[in-house]
């Protein structure tokens, strides 16, 4: 067995054992998943980035502190390891959707349709499209669409004007980045929802939805307005522009993809209702099921409704599909592990003086939490770590006027803003690689006006939201 296949085998055992534990209960299944997770981590070696290694080192240090300070260290470490296994399972489950998406002609037609729209419609369509695709492809949408943008944005298309080509590059890349960053807000299957709902057991997605969907609308409208106002709007040949407008490709493929996506989301909600499961757990079942059905549909002409061919494709492509996810699994899982340990080690009674101050600010604490996620991301603290820690600590303080749903929503919005601004996030580094523009310039110069406009709007939304 090859090393890649061995790693995938351990990861699949983590996934299956964790799913059995979450659906049927039983400490034995959780222990099996944790054991397989430890074996998986030992096989990664040099594959991990500096950030992933740093988080594992921090997890090791905090583990020693828990053994020294915790009243029941065994139970605390076991539960924290279970969180690590849950997030590893979450990454694997959602990654399954990438397999049929990368092979889909519908996806390619959607991308071409969005990029070839007239300038007046390009920003909203590209932003909304990348948000929808981000739900399934995750960060893969940046690689896919950024490559398509660079390929289509030629000097010939700009009629030989370099400044027009550069302006189009900036505007399309920002539409792509902002749309991708909205995916965790609008998707019930997003990692932000999983982090928040797995910590706030008393909150449902329907309670989060008004806050996060309203914030997503504000972010989209602010981005569209800033794009229009900052332009530029180069003069062009009116006859040619009229021809281009008439020749704009149909948006029908995007509509078909939206129906497909709604079908997958409906499947997840149906599983949650029928099996009486929380939404993040239902997503762990619904996403692979939806991926298998999608694959079978693509291979329906091969007999038996395409199911045997789909299963064979999954078995053959799993090492290729999951091997690049090692850093994502470690970063997300270690952050969940650290957050759970920190919450277990912090004595909330010692925070009484801080609570006296925070109680005076009420709902404004949600704005402070959002800004903390954004601010710490600028110095390299991954939003996953900050959100996991704060979503565990803030509800325990019992601050008046700060409901658990408001806490979760503000942290998720801070996470989205961090993806749009921090030069140290993976999304910004990918765009920097494609454009040749430093990540700091994309985050602060290109996106600065948008952040200045959107943050006060979002602060007002959380302070005076009618929900």
Coordinates of C-alpha atoms in Angstrom, one line a residue:
X1 CA 0.0 0.0 0.0
X2 CA 1.4 3.4 -1.0
X3 CA 1.9 6.1 1.7
X4 CA -0.8 8.2 0.2
X5 CA -3.3 5.3 0.3
X6 CA -2.3 4.5 3.9
X7 CA -2.9 8.1 5.0
X8 CA -6.3 8.1 3.3
X9 CA -7.2 4.8 5.0
X10 CA -6.5 6.2 8.4
X11 CA -8.5 9.3 7.5
X12 CA -11.5 7.3 6.3
X13 CA -11.4 5.3 9.6
X14 CA -11.4 8.6 11.5
X15 CA -14.4 9.7 9.4
X16 CA -16.5 6.5 9.7
X17 CA -15.8 6.1 13.5
X18 CA -16.6 9.7 14.2
X19 CA -19.8 9.5 12.2
X20 CA -20.9 6.4 14.1
X21 CA -20.2 8.1 17.3
X22 CA -22.1 11.3 16.4
X23 CA -25.2 9.4 15.0
X24 CA -25.4 6.4 17.3
X25 CA -23.4 7.4 20.3
X26 CA -20.8 5.2 22.1
X27 CA -17.5 6.1 23.5
X28 CA -15.8 3.2 21.8
X29 CA -16.4 4.7 18.3
X30 CA -15.0 8.0 19.5
X31 CA -11.9 6.3 20.9
X32 CA -11.4 4.4 17.6
X33 CA -11.7 7.7 15.7
X34 CA -9.1 9.4 18.0
X35 CA -6.7 6.5 17.6
X36 CA -7.0 6.6 13.8
X37 CA -6.4 10.3 13.9
X38 CA -3.2 9.9 15.9
X39 CA -2.0 7.4 13.3
X40 CA -2.9 9.8 10.5
X41 CA -1.0 12.6 12.1
X42 CA 2.1 10.5 12.4
X43 CA 2.2 9.9 8.7
X44 CA 2.1 13.5 7.6
X45 CA 5.7 14.4 8.3
X46 CA 7.1 17.1 6.0
X47 CA 3.7 17.7 4.2
X48 CA 2.6 20.2 6.8
X49 CA 3.1 24.0 6.5
X50 CA 4.7 26.2 9.1
X51 CA 1.3 27.3 10.4
X52 CA 0.1 23.7 10.8
X53 CA 3.2 22.6 12.6
X54 CA 2.9 25.7 14.9
X55 CA -0.6 24.8 15.8
X56 CA 0.4 21.2 16.5
X57 CA 3.2 22.5 18.7
X58 CA 0.8 24.8 20.6
X59 CA -1.6 21.8 21.0
X60 CA 1.2 19.8 22.5
X61 CA 2.2 22.6 25.0
X62 CA -1.4 23.1 26.0
X63 CA -1.9 19.4 26.5
X64 CA 1.0 19.4 29.0
X65 CA -0.6 22.4 30.8
X66 CA -4.0 20.5 30.9
X67 CA -2.3 17.5 32.5
X68 CA -0.8 19.8 35.1
X69 CA -3.8 22.1 35.8
X70 CA -7.0 20.4 34.9
X71 CA -9.1 18.8 37.5
X72 CA -10.0 15.9 35.2
X73 CA -7.3 16.0 32.5
X74 CA -8.2 12.6 30.9
X75 CA -11.8 13.6 30.2
X76 CA -10.8 17.1 28.9
X77 CA -8.2 15.8 26.5
X78 CA -10.5 13.0 25.3
X79 CA -13.2 15.5 24.5
X80 CA -10.8 17.9 22.9
X81 CA -9.4 15.1 20.7
X82 CA -13.0 14.3 19.7
X83 CA -13.3 17.9 18.5
X84 CA -10.2 17.4 16.4
X85 CA -11.7 14.3 14.9
X86 CA -15.0 16.0 14.2
X87 CA -13.4 18.8 12.2
X88 CA -11.2 16.3 10.3
X89 CA -14.4 14.4 9.4
X90 CA -16.0 17.7 8.3
X91 CA -13.2 18.5 5.9
X92 CA -13.3 15.0 4.4
X93 CA -17.1 15.1 4.0
X94 CA -17.2 18.4 2.2
X95 CA -14.1 17.5 0.1
X96 CA -16.1 14.7 -1.4
X97 CA -18.2 17.3 -3.3
X98 CA -15.1 18.6 -5.1
X99 CA -14.7 15.3 -7.0
X100 CA -17.9 15.5 -9.2
X101 CA -17.5 19.3 -9.4
X102 CA -14.0 19.2 -10.9
X103 CA -15.3 16.8 -13.6
X104 CA -18.5 18.7 -14.3
X105 CA -19.1 20.4 -17.7
X106 CA -21.8 22.4 -16.0
X107 CA -19.1 24.0 -13.7
X108 CA -16.9 24.9 -16.6
X109 CA -19.9 26.4 -18.5
X110 CA -20.9 28.5 -15.4
X111 CA -17.3 29.9 -15.1
X112 CA -17.2 30.9 -18.7
X113 CA -20.6 32.4 -18.5
X114 CA -19.8 34.6 -15.5
X115 CA -16.5 35.8 -16.9
X116 CA -17.8 36.8 -20.2
X117 CA -20.6 39.1 -18.9
X118 CA -20.7 42.8 -19.7
X119 CA -18.8 45.0 -17.3
X120 CA -22.0 46.4 -15.7
X121 CA -23.1 42.9 -14.7
X122 CA -19.7 41.3 -14.1
X123 CA -19.1 42.2 -10.4
X124 CA -22.5 41.0 -9.0
X125 CA -22.5 37.8 -11.1
X126 CA -18.9 36.9 -10.4
X127 CA -19.3 37.7 -6.7
X128 CA -22.5 35.7 -6.3
X129 CA -21.1 32.9 -8.5
X130 CA -17.9 32.5 -6.5
X131 CA -20.0 32.4 -3.3
X132 CA -22.1 29.6 -4.7
X133 CA -19.1 27.7 -6.0
X134 CA -17.2 28.3 -2.8
X135 CA -19.9 26.2 -0.9
X136 CA -18.9 23.1 -2.9
X137 CA -15.3 23.8 -4.0
X138 CA -14.2 25.7 -0.9
X139 CA -10.8 27.3 -1.6
X140 CA -10.5 25.4 -4.9
X141 CA -12.9 28.0 -6.4
X142 CA -10.1 30.6 -6.1
X143 CA -7.6 28.5 -8.1
X144 CA -10.2 27.6 -10.7
X145 CA -11.7 31.1 -11.3
X146 CA -8.4 33.0 -10.8
X147 CA -6.8 30.9 -13.6
X148 CA -9.8 31.6 -15.8
X149 CA -9.7 35.3 -15.1
X150 CA -6.0 35.6 -15.9
X151 CA -6.6 33.6 -19.1
X152 CA -9.4 35.8 -20.3
X153 CA -8.1 39.2 -19.2
X154 CA -5.7 39.8 -22.1
X155 CA -4.3 43.0 -23.7
X156 CA -6.3 42.2 -26.8
X157 CA -9.5 42.1 -24.7
X158 CA -8.5 45.5 -23.3
X159 CA -7.8 46.9 -26.8
X160 CA -4.1 47.2 -26.0
X161 CA -4.7 49.5 -23.0
X162 CA -2.5 48.2 -20.1
X163 CA -4.3 50.3 -17.5
X164 CA -7.7 48.8 -18.5
X165 CA -6.3 45.3 -18.2
X166 CA -4.9 46.1 -14.7
X167 CA -8.2 47.7 -13.6
X168 CA -10.2 44.7 -14.9
X169 CA -7.8 42.3 -13.1
X170 CA -8.3 44.2 -9.8
X171 CA -12.0 44.4 -10.0
X172 CA -12.6 40.8 -11.0
X173 CA -10.1 39.4 -8.4
X174 CA -11.8 41.5 -5.7
X175 CA -15.3 40.3 -6.8
X176 CA -13.9 36.7 -6.6
X177 CA -12.3 37.2 -3.2
X178 CA -15.4 38.9 -1.6
X179 CA -17.7 36.3 -3.1
X180 CA -15.6 33.4 -1.9
X181 CA -15.5 35.0 1.6
X182 CA -19.3 35.1 1.7
X183 CA -19.6 31.3 1.2
X184 CA -19.1 30.5 4.9
X185 CA -21.9 32.9 5.8
X186 CA -24.6 31.8 3.2
X187 CA -23.9 28.1 3.4
X188 CA -25.6 25.9 6.1
X189 CA -22.9 23.4 5.4
X190 CA -20.0 25.9 5.9
X191 CA -17.1 25.4 8.3
X192 CA -18.1 28.6 10.1
X193 CA -21.6 27.1 10.9
X194 CA -20.0 23.9 12.0
X195 CA -17.6 25.6 14.4
X196 CA -20.3 27.8 15.9
X197 CA -23.1 25.3 16.2
X198 CA -20.8 22.5 17.5
X199 CA -19.9 24.9 20.4
X200 CA -23.3 26.6 20.9
X201 CA -25.6 23.6 21.3
X202 CA -28.5 25.8 22.3
X203 CA -28.5 27.6 18.9
X204 CA -29.9 26.4 15.6
X205 CA -29.0 27.5 12.1
X206 CA -32.5 29.1 11.8
X207 CA -31.6 31.4 14.7
X208 CA -28.3 32.3 13.1
X209 CA -29.7 32.8 9.6
X210 CA -31.3 36.3 10.0
X211 CA -28.1 37.8 11.4
X212 CA -25.6 36.2 9.0
X213 CA -27.7 36.4 5.8
X214 CA -28.5 40.0 6.5
X215 CA -24.8 40.7 7.1
X216 CA -24.0 38.9 3.8
X217 CA -26.4 41.1 1.9
X218 CA -24.7 44.2 3.4
X219 CA -21.3 43.0 2.5
X220 CA -22.4 42.2 -1.1
X221 CA -24.0 45.5 -1.6
X222 CA -21.1 47.5 -0.1
X223 CA -18.7 45.6 -2.3
X224 CA -20.8 46.3 -5.4
X225 CA -21.2 50.0 -4.6
X226 CA -17.5 50.4 -3.9
X227 CA -16.6 48.6 -7.2
X228 CA -19.0 50.9 -9.1
X229 CA -17.8 54.1 -7.5
X230 CA -14.1 53.5 -7.7
X231 CA -14.3 52.2 -11.3
X232 CA -12.8 53.1 -13.5
X233 CA -15.3 53.1 -16.4
X234 CA -13.1 53.4 -19.5
X235 CA -14.7 54.8 -22.6
X236 CA -15.1 52.3 -25.4
X237 CA -16.6 51.8 -28.8
X238 CA -20.4 52.0 -28.3
X239 CA -21.1 49.8 -31.3
X240 CA -18.7 47.1 -30.0
X241 CA -20.1 47.5 -26.5
X242 CA -23.6 47.0 -27.8
X243 CA -22.5 43.9 -29.7
X244 CA -20.8 42.5 -26.6
X245 CA -23.9 43.1 -24.5
X246 CA -26.1 41.3 -27.0
X247 CA -23.6 38.5 -27.3
X248 CA -23.3 38.0 -23.5
X249 CA -23.6 34.3 -22.7
X250 CA -26.7 32.9 -21.1
X251 CA -26.8 32.6 -17.3
X252 CA -28.8 29.4 -17.6
X253 CA -25.9 27.2 -16.5
X254 CA -25.6 29.3 -13.3
X255 CA -29.3 28.8 -12.7
X256 CA -28.9 25.0 -13.2
X257 CA -26.0 24.9 -10.8
X258 CA -28.1 26.9 -8.2
X259 CA -30.8 24.2 -8.5
X260 CA -28.2 21.5 -7.9
X261 CA -26.8 23.3 -4.9
X262 CA -30.3 23.8 -3.5
X263 CA -30.9 20.0 -3.9
X264 CA -27.8 19.2 -1.9
X265 CA -28.7 21.7 0.9
X266 CA -32.3 20.3 0.9
X267 CA -30.8 16.8 1.3
X268 CA -28.8 17.9 4.3
X269 CA -31.9 19.6 6.0
X270 CA -34.0 16.5 5.2
X271 CA -31.4 14.2 6.9
X272 CA -31.3 16.6 9.9
X273 CA -35.1 16.4 10.2
X274 CA -35.6 12.7 9.5
X275 CA -32.8 11.5 11.8
X276 CA -33.3 14.3 14.3
X277 CA -29.6 15.4 14.0
X278 CA -28.0 18.8 14.4
X279 CA -27.2 20.5 11.1
X280 CA -23.4 20.0 11.2
X281 CA -23.8 16.3 11.8
X282 CA -26.4 16.0 9.0
X283 CA -23.9 17.8 6.7
X284 CA -21.3 15.1 7.4
X285 CA -23.8 12.5 5.9
X286 CA -25.5 14.7 3.3
X287 CA -22.4 16.0 1.6
X288 CA -20.8 12.6 0.7
X289 CA -24.3 11.3 -0.3
X290 CA -24.9 14.2 -2.6
X291 CA -21.4 13.8 -4.1
X292 CA -22.1 10.1 -4.8
X293 CA -25.4 10.8 -6.4
X294 CA -23.9 13.6 -8.5
X295 CA -21.1 11.3 -9.6
X296 CA -23.6 8.5 -10.5
X297 CA -25.6 11.0 -12.6
X298 CA -22.4 11.9 -14.5
X299 CA -21.9 8.1 -15.2
X300 CA -25.5 7.1 -15.6
X301 CA -24.8 5.7 -19.1
X302 CA -22.4 3.1 -17.8
X303 CA -25.2 1.0 -16.4
X304 CA -26.9 0.4 -13.0
X305 CA -27.7 4.1 -12.8
X306 CA -24.0 4.9 -12.7
X307 CA -23.6 3.8 -9.1
X308 CA -20.9 1.2 -9.5
X309 CA -18.8 3.5 -11.7
X310 CA -19.3 6.3 -9.1
X311 CA -18.1 4.1 -6.2
X312 CA -15.1 3.0 -8.3
X313 CA -14.2 6.6 -9.1
X314 CA -14.3 7.6 -5.4
X315 CA -12.1 4.7 -4.5
X316 CA -9.6 5.5 -7.2
X317 CA -9.5 9.3 -6.7
X318 CA -9.5 9.6 -2.9
X319 CA -5.7 9.8 -2.5
X320 CA -5.6 12.6 -5.1
X321 CA -8.6 14.3 -3.5
X322 CA -7.7 14.2 0.2
X323 CA -3.9 14.4 0.2
X324 CA -3.9 18.2 -0.4
X325 CA -6.3 18.6 2.5
X326 CA -3.7 17.6 5.2
X327 CA -2.9 21.2 6.2
X328 CA -6.6 22.2 6.2
X329 CA -7.4 19.2 8.4
X330 CA -4.6 19.9 10.9
X331 CA -5.2 23.7 11.1
X332 CA -8.9 23.3 11.6
X333 CA -8.7 20.3 13.9
X334 CA -5.9 21.7 16.0
X335 CA -7.7 25.0 16.4
X336 CA -10.8 23.1 17.6
X337 CA -8.6 21.1 20.0
X338 CA -6.9 24.3 21.4
X339 CA -10.2 26.1 21.7
X340 CA -11.8 23.3 23.7
X341 CA -8.7 23.0 26.0
X342 CA -8.7 26.8 26.6
X343 CA -12.3 26.9 27.5
X344 CA -11.8 23.9 29.9
X345 CA -8.8 25.6 31.6
X346 CA -10.2 29.0 32.0
X347 CA -12.0 29.7 35.3
X348 CA -14.8 32.1 34.4
X349 CA -15.1 33.2 38.1
X350 CA -11.7 34.9 37.7
X351 CA -13.2 36.9 34.8
X352 CA -15.7 38.7 37.1
X353 CA -13.9 42.2 36.8
X354 CA -13.9 41.9 33.0
X355 CA -17.6 40.9 33.1
X356 CA -18.4 44.1 35.0
X357 CA -17.0 46.2 32.2
X358 CA -18.4 44.2 29.3
X359 CA -21.9 44.1 30.8
X360 CA -22.1 47.9 30.3
X361 CA -21.6 47.5 26.5
X362 CA -24.3 44.9 25.9
X363 CA -24.7 44.1 22.2
X364 CA -21.6 46.2 21.3
X365 CA -19.6 43.2 22.5
X366 CA -20.6 41.5 19.3
X367 CA -18.9 44.2 17.3
X368 CA -15.8 43.9 19.5
X369 CA -15.7 40.2 18.9
X370 CA -16.0 40.7 15.2
X371 CA -13.2 43.2 15.2
X372 CA -11.0 41.0 17.4
X373 CA -11.3 38.2 14.8
X374 CA -10.4 40.6 12.0
X375 CA -7.6 42.3 13.9
X376 CA -5.8 39.1 15.1
X377 CA -6.0 37.8 11.6
X378 CA -3.8 40.7 10.4
X379 CA -0.9 39.4 12.6
X380 CA -1.2 35.8 11.5
X381 CA -3.7 34.4 14.1
X382 CA -5.9 32.2 12.0
X383 CA -9.6 33.1 12.3
X384 CA -10.4 29.5 13.1
X385 CA -8.4 29.7 16.3
X386 CA -10.0 33.0 17.4
X387 CA -13.5 32.0 16.6
X388 CA -13.2 28.6 18.3
X389 CA -11.9 30.2 21.4
X390 CA -14.3 33.1 21.6
X391 CA -17.4 31.0 20.8
X392 CA -16.5 28.8 23.7
X393 CA -15.8 31.6 26.2
X394 CA -18.2 34.5 25.5
X395 CA -21.5 32.6 26.2
X396 CA -20.2 31.5 29.6
X397 CA -19.8 35.1 30.7
X398 CA -23.6 35.7 30.5
X399 CA -23.4 39.3 29.2
X400 CA -26.7 41.1 29.1
X401 CA -28.0 41.8 25.6
X402 CA -25.5 39.4 24.0
X403 CA -27.4 36.4 22.9
X404 CA -25.6 33.2 21.9
X405 CA -26.9 33.6 18.3
X406 CA -25.6 37.1 18.1
X407 CA -22.2 36.0 19.4
X408 CA -22.0 33.2 16.8
X409 CA -23.1 35.5 13.9
X410 CA -20.6 38.3 14.8
X411 CA -17.8 35.8 14.9
X412 CA -18.7 34.3 11.6
X413 CA -18.9 37.8 10.0
X414 CA -15.5 38.6 11.5
X415 CA -14.1 35.4 9.9
X416 CA -15.5 36.5 6.5
X417 CA -13.9 40.0 6.8
X418 CA -10.6 38.4 7.8
X419 CA -10.6 36.3 4.6
X420 CA -11.0 39.5 2.6
X421 CA -8.3 41.6 4.4
X422 CA -5.6 39.6 6.1
X423 CA -2.5 39.1 3.9
X424 CA -1.7 35.9 5.8
X425 CA -4.7 33.9 4.8
X426 CA -4.6 31.2 2.2
X427 CA -7.1 33.0 0.0
X428 CA -5.0 36.1 -0.2
X429 CA -1.9 34.2 -0.9
X430 CA -3.5 32.4 -3.8
X431 CA -4.7 35.6 -5.4
X432 CA -1.2 37.1 -4.9
X433 CA 0.3 34.1 -6.7
X434 CA -2.0 34.5 -9.7
X435 CA -1.8 38.3 -10.0
X436 CA 1.9 38.9 -9.0
X437 CA 0.6 41.6 -6.6
X438 CA 1.8 41.5 -3.0
X439 CA -0.9 40.2 -0.6
X440 CA -0.6 43.3 1.5
X441 CA -1.5 45.5 -1.5
X442 CA -4.5 43.3 -2.3
X443 CA -5.8 43.3 1.3
X444 CA -5.1 47.0 2.3
X445 CA -4.8 49.1 -0.9
X446 CA -7.2 47.3 -3.2
X447 CA -9.7 46.4 -0.5
X448 CA -9.2 49.3 1.9
X449 CA -12.2 51.4 0.8
X450 CA -14.5 48.4 1.0
X451 CA -13.4 47.6 4.5
X452 CA -13.8 51.2 5.6
X453 CA -17.4 51.2 4.2
X454 CA -18.5 47.8 5.3
X455 CA -17.3 47.6 8.9
X456 CA -19.5 50.5 10.2
X457 CA -22.5 49.1 8.3
X458 CA -21.9 45.7 10.0
X459 CA -21.4 47.3 13.4
X460 CA -24.7 49.1 13.0
X461 CA -26.4 45.8 11.9
X462 CA -25.3 44.0 15.0
X463 CA -26.1 46.9 17.3
X464 CA -29.6 47.6 16.0
X465 CA -30.7 44.4 14.3
X466 CA -34.4 43.8 14.6
X467 CA -34.0 40.1 15.4

